GROMACS .gro file of C-alpha atoms in nm:
model
  252
    1MET     CA    1  -0.425  -2.657  20.939
    2ASN     CA    2  -0.748  -2.846  20.994
    3ASP     CA    3  -0.714  -3.142  20.755
    4ARG     CA    4  -1.079  -3.241  20.784
    5ILE     CA    5  -1.274  -3.182  20.463
    6HIS     CA    6  -1.646  -3.148  20.512
    7LYS     CA    7  -1.879  -3.320  20.270
    8ILE     CA    8  -2.111  -3.083  20.086
    9GLU     CA    9  -2.462  -3.148  20.217
   10ASN     CA   10  -2.759  -3.093  19.985
   11ASP     CA   11  -3.125  -3.134  20.060
   12VAL     CA   12  -3.061  -3.017  20.417
   13GLN     CA   13  -3.420  -2.927  20.504
   14ASP     CA   14  -3.740  -3.127  20.546
   15ARG     CA   15  -3.979  -2.876  20.369
   16ASN     CA   16  -4.284  -3.076  20.479
   17SER     CA   17  -4.225  -3.041  20.843
   18TYR     CA   18  -4.437  -2.831  21.077
   19ALA     CA   19  -4.125  -2.631  21.176
   20TRP     CA   20  -4.066  -2.536  20.815
   21LYS     CA   21  -4.426  -2.433  20.753
   22LYS     CA   22  -4.422  -2.217  21.070
   23LEU     CA   23  -4.096  -2.049  20.953
   24CYS     CA   24  -4.241  -1.971  20.609
   25GLU     CA   25  -4.551  -1.824  20.773
   26TYR     CA   26  -4.332  -1.608  20.995
   27VAL     CA   27  -4.134  -1.477  20.696
   28ASP     CA   28  -4.466  -1.380  20.530
   29LYS     CA   29  -4.579  -1.198  20.854
   30VAL     CA   30  -4.251  -1.009  20.885
   31ALA     CA   31  -4.271  -0.900  20.519
   32TYR     CA   32  -4.644  -0.800  20.548
   33GLU     CA   33  -4.599  -0.592  20.862
   34ASN     CA   34  -4.273  -0.432  20.732
   35ARG     CA   35  -4.085  -0.527  21.045
   36GLU     CA   36  -3.729  -0.428  21.084
   37GLU     CA   37  -3.611  -0.734  21.276
   38PHE     CA   38  -3.616  -1.104  21.193
   39SER     CA   39  -3.582  -1.339  21.484
   40PRO     CA   40  -3.713  -1.687  21.407
   41PHE     CA   41  -3.608  -1.830  21.750
   42ASP     CA   42  -3.848  -1.592  21.926
   43GLU     CA   43  -4.128  -1.691  21.701
   44LEU     CA   44  -4.081  -2.073  21.671
   45GLY     CA   45  -3.928  -2.155  22.009
   46LYS     CA   46  -3.621  -2.364  22.075
   47GLU     CA   47  -3.768  -2.708  21.963
   48LEU     CA   48  -3.894  -2.596  21.629
   49PHE     CA   49  -3.607  -2.361  21.556
   50SER     CA   50  -3.362  -2.649  21.612
   51GLN     CA   51  -3.525  -2.824  21.315
   52ILE     CA   52  -3.439  -2.542  21.076
   53HIS     CA   53  -3.129  -2.600  20.859
   54THR     CA   54  -3.176  -2.335  20.597
   55LEU     CA   55  -3.386  -2.021  20.550
   56PRO     CA   56  -3.673  -1.999  20.292
   57GLU     CA   57  -3.606  -1.837  19.958
   58SER     CA   58  -3.891  -1.604  20.054
   59ILE     CA   59  -3.650  -1.394  20.272
   60SER     CA   60  -3.609  -1.203  19.958
   61LYS     CA   61  -3.936  -1.030  20.051
   62LEU     CA   62  -3.786  -0.891  20.373
   63LYS     CA   63  -3.704  -0.553  20.220
   64LYS     CA   64  -3.741  -0.356  20.554
   65VAL     CA   65  -3.554  -0.593  20.781
   66LYS     CA   66  -3.241  -0.426  20.927
   67LYS     CA   67  -3.148  -0.689  21.184
   68VAL     CA   68  -3.130  -1.068  21.155
   69TRP     CA   69  -3.095  -1.276  21.466
   70LEU     CA   70  -2.996  -1.644  21.420
   71TYR     CA   71  -2.794  -1.702  21.742
   72GLY     CA   72  -2.748  -2.067  21.829
   73SER     CA   73  -2.919  -2.195  21.518
   74LYS     CA   74  -2.868  -2.541  21.352
   75LEU     CA   75  -2.852  -2.378  21.009
   76LYS     CA   76  -2.627  -2.539  20.760
   77ARG     CA   77  -2.667  -2.281  20.482
   78ILE     CA   78  -2.816  -1.944  20.387
   79PRO     CA   79  -2.992  -1.915  20.047
   80PRO     CA   80  -2.864  -1.655  19.790
   81GLU     CA   81  -3.191  -1.466  19.826
   82ILE     CA   82  -3.039  -1.289  20.134
   83GLY     CA   83  -2.875  -1.061  19.883
   84GLN     CA   84  -3.220  -0.906  19.813
   85MET     CA   85  -3.259  -0.793  20.182
   86GLU     CA   86  -3.171  -0.439  20.076
   87SER     CA   87  -3.209  -0.280  20.430
   88LEU     CA   88  -2.997  -0.535  20.622
   89GLU     CA   89  -2.753  -0.362  20.855
   90TYR     CA   90  -2.680  -0.630  21.123
   91PHE     CA   91  -2.642  -1.000  21.078
   92ASP     CA   92  -2.599  -1.236  21.377
   93PRO     CA   93  -2.565  -1.615  21.329
   94TYR     CA   94  -2.326  -1.642  21.619
   95THR     CA   95  -2.268  -1.993  21.761
   96SER     CA   96  -2.429  -2.149  21.442
   97TYR     CA   97  -2.145  -2.396  21.416
   98ASN     CA   98  -2.278  -2.575  21.109
   99LEU     CA   99  -2.260  -2.268  20.898
  100HIS     CA  100  -1.921  -2.310  20.728
  101TRP     CA  101  -1.979  -2.074  20.433
  102PHE     CA  102  -2.222  -1.817  20.300
  103PRO     CA  103  -2.362  -1.727  19.955
  104TYR     CA  104  -2.174  -1.463  19.763
  105GLU     CA  105  -2.498  -1.273  19.726
  106ILE     CA  106  -2.472  -1.154  20.087
  107SER     CA  107  -2.209  -0.913  19.968
  108ASN     CA  108  -2.494  -0.733  19.783
  109CYS     CA  109  -2.637  -0.611  20.110
  110LYS     CA  110  -2.454  -0.277  20.083
  111LYS     CA  111  -2.597  -0.143  20.412
  112LEU     CA  112  -2.463  -0.450  20.604
  113LYS     CA  113  -2.197  -0.288  20.832
  114ASP     CA  114  -2.202  -0.505  21.141
  115SER     CA  115  -2.203  -0.894  21.183
  116ARG     CA  116  -2.127  -1.153  21.450
  117VAL     CA  117  -2.018  -1.490  21.310
  118SER     CA  118  -1.844  -1.788  21.475
  119THR     CA  119  -1.543  -1.761  21.243
  120ARG     CA  120  -1.364  -2.066  21.372
  121ALA     CA  121  -1.630  -2.283  21.199
  122LEU     CA  122  -1.558  -2.123  20.866
  123PHE     CA  123  -1.375  -2.279  20.572
  124GLY     CA  124  -1.032  -2.113  20.540
  125ASN     CA  125  -1.043  -1.922  20.868
  126TYR     CA  126  -0.696  -1.804  20.952
  127LYS     CA  127  -0.702  -1.961  21.300
  128ASN     CA  128  -0.743  -2.322  21.174
  129ARG     CA  129  -0.747  -2.309  20.783
  130MET     CA  130  -1.033  -2.553  20.763
  131ARG     CA  131  -1.014  -2.703  20.413
  132PHE     CA  132  -1.261  -2.607  20.144
  133PRO     CA  133  -1.472  -2.898  19.987
  134LEU     CA  134  -1.379  -2.966  19.630
  135LEU     CA  135  -1.656  -2.833  19.399
  136THR     CA  136  -1.550  -3.022  19.092
  137HIS     CA  137  -1.826  -3.280  19.021
  138ASN     CA  138  -1.954  -3.202  19.368
  139PRO     CA  139  -2.175  -2.889  19.338
  140VAL     CA  140  -2.374  -2.715  19.603
  141ARG     CA  141  -2.737  -2.753  19.505
  142TYR     CA  142  -3.004  -2.506  19.614
  143PHE     CA  143  -3.377  -2.567  19.604
  144GLY     CA  144  -3.505  -2.601  19.242
  145ASP     CA  145  -3.344  -2.698  18.912
  146THR     CA  146  -3.198  -2.365  18.821
  147LEU     CA  147  -3.008  -2.086  18.996
  148LYS     CA  148  -2.888  -1.736  18.909
  149CYS     CA  149  -2.537  -1.610  18.829
  150SER     CA  150  -2.391  -1.439  19.135
  151ILE     CA  151  -2.261  -1.148  18.922
  152CYS     CA  152  -2.515  -1.078  18.638
  153ASN     CA  153  -2.820  -1.256  18.785
  154LYS     CA  154  -2.871  -1.459  18.466
  155GLU     CA  155  -3.073  -1.776  18.519
  156ILE     CA  156  -2.870  -2.085  18.460
  157THR     CA  157  -2.874  -2.463  18.510
  158TYR     CA  158  -2.636  -2.654  18.735
  159GLN     CA  159  -2.465  -2.786  18.420
  160GLN     CA  160  -2.399  -2.426  18.313
  161THR     CA  161  -2.271  -2.286  18.639
  162ASN     CA  162  -1.914  -2.259  18.748
  163GLN     CA  163  -1.907  -2.271  19.124
  164LEU     CA  164  -1.605  -2.114  19.298
  165TRP     CA  165  -1.507  -2.026  19.654
  166ILE     CA  166  -1.384  -1.673  19.739
  167THR     CA  167  -1.306  -1.513  20.073
  168LEU     CA  168  -1.426  -1.157  20.129
  169ARG     CA  169  -1.484  -0.904  20.403
  170VAL     CA  170  -1.860  -0.883  20.486
  171GLY     CA  171  -1.989  -0.672  20.770
  172THR     CA  172  -1.726  -0.699  21.036
  173ASP     CA  173  -1.623  -1.055  20.947
  174THR     CA  174  -1.412  -1.227  20.679
  175LEU     CA  175  -1.632  -1.491  20.518
  176PRO     CA  176  -1.589  -1.775  20.269
  177LEU     CA  177  -1.847  -1.721  19.989
  178LEU     CA  178  -1.978  -1.956  19.725
  179THR     CA  179  -2.019  -1.797  19.380
  180ASN     CA  180  -2.229  -1.929  19.092
  181LEU     CA  181  -2.088  -1.794  18.763
  182CYS     CA  182  -2.229  -1.819  18.412
  183SER     CA  183  -1.916  -1.716  18.221
  184LYS     CA  184  -1.553  -1.624  18.230
  185GLU     CA  185  -1.655  -1.256  18.192
  186CYS     CA  186  -1.850  -1.279  18.528
  187GLU     CA  187  -1.559  -1.462  18.691
  188ASP     CA  188  -1.329  -1.168  18.594
  189LYS     CA  189  -1.565  -0.930  18.769
  190LEU     CA  190  -1.516  -1.093  19.108
  191PRO     CA  191  -1.344  -0.862  19.362
  192GLN     CA  192  -1.000  -0.925  19.502
  193PRO     CA  193  -1.010  -1.166  19.792
  194GLU     CA  194  -0.932  -1.044  20.145
  195ILE     CA  195  -0.562  -1.014  20.224
  196GLY     CA  196  -0.420  -1.315  20.413
  197TYR     CA  197  -0.643  -1.567  20.244
  198VAL     CA  198  -0.630  -1.761  19.909
  199HIS     CA  199  -0.571  -1.476  19.675
  200PHE     CA  200  -0.797  -1.606  19.388
  201ALA     CA  201  -1.133  -1.768  19.341
  202HIS     CA  202  -1.095  -2.145  19.352
  203LYS     CA  203  -1.254  -2.493  19.353
  204GLY     CA  204  -1.122  -2.595  19.690
  205GLY     CA  205  -0.997  -2.949  19.763
  206ALA     CA  206  -0.713  -3.117  19.953
  207ASP     CA  207  -0.448  -2.976  19.707
  208LEU     CA  208  -0.542  -2.613  19.766
  209LYS     CA  209  -0.256  -2.429  19.944
  210GLN     CA  210  -0.379  -2.175  20.204
  211PRO     CA  211  -0.150  -1.917  20.376
  212THR     CA  212   0.008  -2.030  20.699
  213ASN     CA  213  -0.044  -1.838  21.022
  214LYS     CA  214   0.304  -1.685  20.992
  215GLU     CA  215   0.224  -1.570  20.638
  216TRP     CA  216  -0.111  -1.432  20.756
  217GLU     CA  217   0.053  -1.226  21.036
  218LYS     CA  218   0.307  -1.086  20.804
  219LEU     CA  219   0.033  -0.973  20.547
  220MET     CA  220  -0.168  -0.828  20.831
  221GLN     CA  221   0.128  -0.626  20.943
  222GLN     CA  222   0.180  -0.497  20.586
  223LYS     CA  223  -0.191  -0.406  20.571
  224GLN     CA  224  -0.178  -0.216  20.901
  225GLU     CA  225   0.127  -0.023  20.779
  226GLN     CA  226  -0.045   0.061  20.449
  227GLN     CA  227  -0.356   0.177  20.645
  228LYS     CA  228  -0.136   0.390  20.875
  229GLN     CA  229   0.039   0.545  20.581
  230LYS     CA  230  -0.297   0.629  20.415
  231ILE     CA  231  -0.419   0.803  20.732
  232GLN     CA  232  -0.097   1.004  20.745
  233ASN     CA  233  -0.132   1.097  20.378
  234ASP     CA  234  -0.500   1.198  20.423
  235SER     CA  235  -0.402   1.410  20.726
  236THR     CA  236  -0.125   1.584  20.518
  237GLN     CA  237  -0.365   1.651  20.237
  238LYS     CA  238  -0.612   1.815  20.483
  239GLU     CA  239  -0.334   2.039  20.624
  240GLU     CA  240  -0.218   2.163  20.284
  241PRO     CA  241  -0.507   2.399  20.216
  242LYS     CA  242  -0.444   2.566  20.560
  243LEU     CA  243  -0.081   2.621  20.462
  244LEU     CA  244  -0.177   2.760  20.122
  245ARG     CA  245  -0.423   3.003  20.290
  246LEU     CA  246  -0.148   3.119  20.524
  247ILE     CA  247   0.096   3.174  20.238
  248ARG     CA  248  -0.176   3.366  20.043
  249LYS     CA  249  -0.244   3.583  20.339
  250ILE     CA  250   0.129   3.665  20.392
  251TRP     CA  251   0.175   3.738  20.020
  252GLU     CA  252  -0.128   3.979  20.025
   0.00000   0.00000   0.00000
């Protein structure tokens, strides 16, 4: 297990910089022109793109974007507004080694089927089990004084939110996600975490026990056997009508 615990970094972006202003302009242009791809590197160039450590909240306007290209970025976080990119199908932040987690809201992108993430850099990844930062008295803060519940979308303050980590399958990757919850009712609505990872939503910290590689391999074997059995059952169910038709024909 990787015993290093990363410090939660807030205020990661200089929002007065030229690079940030150019990025915001680019987001507006992509939204206005109804483009289907978002590739800030191509627009800003290497030098300016390297100064970008988060994306603008205005990405919520990118309703037509299907593909997001963030390869080799210096991003440290993605804002929850990514969950409003309703057409998103492909998400590629590969080799963005400072991205250790993602907002829970990315799971709201129901069309997102394909992704490419440097998973070794993620909190809780099965290959190194990098420890999750403790969220108690140490919240992740987004831009602004309020945020929205990850489940019911209710606007809340940082004093009202209960932040928890949860690991889920998103696209083709298993990602550690940060949730902001307004109540126990919303916490109870969280989905079951991915098999082979901490099996409940949690606060993180050095005392959190994560599955070992051996336990992960055993759970993956069980999952594969279950999937194999399901395929066999589905195949049997498809064959049954053919058999019934044959019996009916013989009877007639």
